[in-house]
PDB file of C-alpha atoms in Angstrom:
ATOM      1  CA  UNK A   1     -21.426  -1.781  28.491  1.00  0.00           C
ATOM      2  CA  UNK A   2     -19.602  -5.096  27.931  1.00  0.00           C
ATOM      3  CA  UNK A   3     -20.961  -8.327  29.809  1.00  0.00           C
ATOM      4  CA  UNK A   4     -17.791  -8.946  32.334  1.00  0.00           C
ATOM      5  CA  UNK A   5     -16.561 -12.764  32.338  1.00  0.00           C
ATOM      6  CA  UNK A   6     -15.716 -14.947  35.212  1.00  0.00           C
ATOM      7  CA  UNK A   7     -12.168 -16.262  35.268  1.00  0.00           C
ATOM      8  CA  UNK A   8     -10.577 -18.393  37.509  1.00  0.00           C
ATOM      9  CA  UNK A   9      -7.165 -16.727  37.218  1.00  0.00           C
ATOM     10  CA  UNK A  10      -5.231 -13.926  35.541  1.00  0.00           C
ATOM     11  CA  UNK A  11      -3.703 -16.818  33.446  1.00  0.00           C
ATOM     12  CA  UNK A  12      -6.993 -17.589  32.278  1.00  0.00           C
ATOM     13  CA  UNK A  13      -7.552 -14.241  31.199  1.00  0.00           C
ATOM     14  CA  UNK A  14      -4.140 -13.947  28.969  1.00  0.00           C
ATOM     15  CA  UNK A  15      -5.522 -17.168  27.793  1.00  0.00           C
ATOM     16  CA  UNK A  16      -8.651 -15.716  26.254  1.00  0.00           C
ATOM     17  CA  UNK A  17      -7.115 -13.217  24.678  1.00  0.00           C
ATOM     18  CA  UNK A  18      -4.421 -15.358  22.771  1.00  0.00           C
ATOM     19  CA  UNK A  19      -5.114 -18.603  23.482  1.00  0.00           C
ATOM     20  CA  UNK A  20      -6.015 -20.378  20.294  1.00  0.00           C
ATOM     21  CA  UNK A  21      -3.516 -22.616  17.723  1.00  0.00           C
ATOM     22  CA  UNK A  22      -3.342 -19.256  15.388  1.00  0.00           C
ATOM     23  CA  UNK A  23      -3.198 -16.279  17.304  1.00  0.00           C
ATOM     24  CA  UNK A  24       0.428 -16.313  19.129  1.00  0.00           C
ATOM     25  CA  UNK A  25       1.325 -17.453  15.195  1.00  0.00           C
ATOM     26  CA  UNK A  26      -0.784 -14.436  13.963  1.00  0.00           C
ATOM     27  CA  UNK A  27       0.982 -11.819  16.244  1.00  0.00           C
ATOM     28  CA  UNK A  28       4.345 -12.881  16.668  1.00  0.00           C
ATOM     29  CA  UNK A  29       4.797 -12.495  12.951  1.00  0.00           C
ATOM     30  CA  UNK A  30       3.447  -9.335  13.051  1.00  0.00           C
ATOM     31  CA  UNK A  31       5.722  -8.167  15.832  1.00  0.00           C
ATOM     32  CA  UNK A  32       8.791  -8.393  13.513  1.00  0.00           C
ATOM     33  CA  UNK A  33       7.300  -8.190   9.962  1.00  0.00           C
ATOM     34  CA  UNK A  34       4.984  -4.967  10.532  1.00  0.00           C
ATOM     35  CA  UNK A  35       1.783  -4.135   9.229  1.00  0.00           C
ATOM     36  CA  UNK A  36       0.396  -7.375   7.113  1.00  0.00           C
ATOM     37  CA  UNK A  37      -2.756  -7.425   4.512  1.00  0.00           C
ATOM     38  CA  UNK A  38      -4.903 -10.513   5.061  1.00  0.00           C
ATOM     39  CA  UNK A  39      -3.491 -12.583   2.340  1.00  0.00           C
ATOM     40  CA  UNK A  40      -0.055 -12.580   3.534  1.00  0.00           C
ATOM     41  CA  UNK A  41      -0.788 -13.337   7.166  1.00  0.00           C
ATOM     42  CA  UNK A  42      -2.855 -16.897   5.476  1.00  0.00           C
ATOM     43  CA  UNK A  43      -0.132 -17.812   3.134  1.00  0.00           C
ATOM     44  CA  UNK A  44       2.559 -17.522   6.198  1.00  0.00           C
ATOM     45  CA  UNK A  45       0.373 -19.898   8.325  1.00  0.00           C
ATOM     46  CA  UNK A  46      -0.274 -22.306   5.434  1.00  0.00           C
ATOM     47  CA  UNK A  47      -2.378 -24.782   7.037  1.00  0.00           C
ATOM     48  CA  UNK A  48      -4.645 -21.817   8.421  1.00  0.00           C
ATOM     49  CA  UNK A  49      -8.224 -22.779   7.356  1.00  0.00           C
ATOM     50  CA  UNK A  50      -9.628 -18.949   6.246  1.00  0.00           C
ATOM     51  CA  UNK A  51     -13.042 -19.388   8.153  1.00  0.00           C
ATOM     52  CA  UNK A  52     -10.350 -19.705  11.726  1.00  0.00           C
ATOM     53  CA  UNK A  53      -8.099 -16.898  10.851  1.00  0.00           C
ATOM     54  CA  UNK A  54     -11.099 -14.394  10.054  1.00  0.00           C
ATOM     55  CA  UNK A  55     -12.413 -15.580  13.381  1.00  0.00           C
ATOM     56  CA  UNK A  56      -9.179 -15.245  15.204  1.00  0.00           C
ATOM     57  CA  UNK A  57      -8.006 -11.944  13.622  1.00  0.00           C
ATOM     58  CA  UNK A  58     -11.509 -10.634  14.730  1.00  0.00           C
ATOM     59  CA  UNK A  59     -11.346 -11.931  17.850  1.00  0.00           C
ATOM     60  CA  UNK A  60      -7.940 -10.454  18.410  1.00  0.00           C
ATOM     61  CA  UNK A  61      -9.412  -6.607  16.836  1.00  0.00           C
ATOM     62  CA  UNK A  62     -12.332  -7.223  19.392  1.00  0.00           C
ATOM     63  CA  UNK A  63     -10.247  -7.370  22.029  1.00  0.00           C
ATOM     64  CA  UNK A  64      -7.906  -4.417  21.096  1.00  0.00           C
ATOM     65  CA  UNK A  65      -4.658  -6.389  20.391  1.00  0.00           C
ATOM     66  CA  UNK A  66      -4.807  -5.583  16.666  1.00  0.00           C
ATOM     67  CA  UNK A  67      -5.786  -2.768  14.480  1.00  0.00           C
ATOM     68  CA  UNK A  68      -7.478  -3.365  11.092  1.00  0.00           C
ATOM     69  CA  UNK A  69      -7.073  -0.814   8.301  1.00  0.00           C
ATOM     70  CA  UNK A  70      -9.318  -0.616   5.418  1.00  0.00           C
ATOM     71  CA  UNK A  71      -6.745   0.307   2.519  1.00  0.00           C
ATOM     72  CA  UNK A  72      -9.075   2.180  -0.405  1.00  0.00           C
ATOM     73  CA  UNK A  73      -8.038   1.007  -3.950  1.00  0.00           C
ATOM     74  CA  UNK A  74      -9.684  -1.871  -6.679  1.00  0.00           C
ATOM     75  CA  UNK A  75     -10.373  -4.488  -4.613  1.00  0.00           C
ATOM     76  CA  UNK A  76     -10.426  -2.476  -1.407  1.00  0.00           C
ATOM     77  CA  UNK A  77      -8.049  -4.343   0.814  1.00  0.00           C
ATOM     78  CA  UNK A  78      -7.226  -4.701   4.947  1.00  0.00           C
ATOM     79  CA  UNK A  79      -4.021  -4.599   6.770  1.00  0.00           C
ATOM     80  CA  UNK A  80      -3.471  -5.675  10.310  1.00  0.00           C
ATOM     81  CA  UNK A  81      -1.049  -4.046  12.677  1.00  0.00           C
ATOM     82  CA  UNK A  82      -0.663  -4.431  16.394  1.00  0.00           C
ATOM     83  CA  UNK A  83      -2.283  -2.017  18.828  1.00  0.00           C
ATOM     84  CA  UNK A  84      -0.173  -0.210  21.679  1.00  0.00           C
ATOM     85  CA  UNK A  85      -1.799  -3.030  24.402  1.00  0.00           C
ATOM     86  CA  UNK A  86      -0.968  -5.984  21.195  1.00  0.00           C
ATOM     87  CA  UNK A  87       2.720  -4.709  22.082  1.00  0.00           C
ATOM     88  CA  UNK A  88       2.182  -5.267  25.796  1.00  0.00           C
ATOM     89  CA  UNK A  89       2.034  -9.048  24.863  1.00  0.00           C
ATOM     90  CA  UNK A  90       5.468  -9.240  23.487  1.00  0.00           C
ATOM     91  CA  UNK A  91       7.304 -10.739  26.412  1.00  0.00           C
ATOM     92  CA  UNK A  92       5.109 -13.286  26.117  1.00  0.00           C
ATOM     93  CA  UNK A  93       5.279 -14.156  22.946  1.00  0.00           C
ATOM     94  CA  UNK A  94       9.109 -13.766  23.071  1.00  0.00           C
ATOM     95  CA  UNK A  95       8.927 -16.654  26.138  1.00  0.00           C
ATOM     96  CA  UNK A  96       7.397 -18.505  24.252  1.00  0.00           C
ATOM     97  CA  UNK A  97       9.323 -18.655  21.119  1.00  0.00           C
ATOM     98  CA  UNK A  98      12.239 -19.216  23.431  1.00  0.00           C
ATOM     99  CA  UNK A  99      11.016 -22.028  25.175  1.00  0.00           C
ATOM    100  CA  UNK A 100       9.720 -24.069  22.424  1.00  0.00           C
ATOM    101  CA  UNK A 101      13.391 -23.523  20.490  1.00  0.00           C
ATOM    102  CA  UNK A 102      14.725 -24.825  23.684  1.00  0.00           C
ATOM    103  CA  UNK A 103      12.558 -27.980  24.502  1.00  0.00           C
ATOM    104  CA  UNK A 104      11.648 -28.654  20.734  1.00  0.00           C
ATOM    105  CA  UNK A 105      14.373 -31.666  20.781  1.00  0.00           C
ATOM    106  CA  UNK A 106      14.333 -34.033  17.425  1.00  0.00           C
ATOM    107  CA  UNK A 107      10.389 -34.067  17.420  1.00  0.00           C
ATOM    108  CA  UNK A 108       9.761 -31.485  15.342  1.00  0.00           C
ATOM    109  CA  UNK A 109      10.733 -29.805  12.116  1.00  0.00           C
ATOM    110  CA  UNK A 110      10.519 -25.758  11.745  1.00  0.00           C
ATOM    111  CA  UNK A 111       8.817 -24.797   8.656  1.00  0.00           C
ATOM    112  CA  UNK A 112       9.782 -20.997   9.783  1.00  0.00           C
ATOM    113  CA  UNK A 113      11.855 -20.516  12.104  1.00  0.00           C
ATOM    114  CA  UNK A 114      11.709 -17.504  14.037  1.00  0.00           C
ATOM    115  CA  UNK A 115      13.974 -18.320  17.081  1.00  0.00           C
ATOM    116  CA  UNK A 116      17.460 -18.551  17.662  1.00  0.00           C
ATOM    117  CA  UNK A 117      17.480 -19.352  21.653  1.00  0.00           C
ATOM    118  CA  UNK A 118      17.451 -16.168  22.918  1.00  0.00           C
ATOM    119  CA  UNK A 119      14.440 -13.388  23.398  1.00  0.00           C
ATOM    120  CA  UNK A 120      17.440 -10.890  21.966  1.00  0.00           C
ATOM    121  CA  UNK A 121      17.660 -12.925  18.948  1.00  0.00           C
ATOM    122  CA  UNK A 122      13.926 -13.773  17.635  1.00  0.00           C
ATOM    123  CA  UNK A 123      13.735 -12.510  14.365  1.00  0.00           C
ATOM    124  CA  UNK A 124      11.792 -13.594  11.062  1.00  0.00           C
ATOM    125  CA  UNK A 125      14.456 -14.608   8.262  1.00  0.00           C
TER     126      UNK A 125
END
């Protein structure tokens, strides 16, 4: 049986699951580019150090939001794919896509992005 852990609100828990600089990052690209090896999950992040988004993608398997796939061939590879509950979390994510399009301003510059305003329109280009 798994050790329970004391929260201080529900919040708290959603934070725990994907709280972390990578892991919103992680599954919103998954959400609208399917099923991703390893590899291409790192070279979309960029700045990802590898020993974080092993952690992170673990952390995120762990907790049943995604699905890792051993894919038999020479080298033996892995693919990640979100989980029925990992779908649960798009709202979310969708939120907060929209809000940082919306409140971004002039401070920052997109590298990829994924918004266009609107929940409706968040797609990967």
């Amino acid at each position: 049986m798994t050790e329970k852990k004391i929260v201080s609100s529900e919040i708290e828990v959603t934070l725990k699951v994907i709280g972390g600089k990578w892991k919103p990052l992680i599954l919103h690209y998954l959400q609208y580019e399917g099923p991703k090896r390893y590899n291409e999950i790192f070279r979309y992040l960029g700045s990802a150090p590898k020993k974080t988004l092993t952690l992170q993608l673990r952390e995120l398997e762990k907790d049943g939001i995604l699905k890792r796939t051993i894919i038999e061939g020479n080298p033996v590879g892995v693919e990640y794919s979100i989980t029925p509950l990992g779908e649960t979390l798009y709202p979310i994510l969708e939120a907060m896509c929209s809000w940082g399009y919306h409140n971004m301003g002039d401070k920052y510059i997109l590298t990829h992005a994924t918004c266009s305003g609107s929940s409706s329109d968040c797609c990967f280009e």
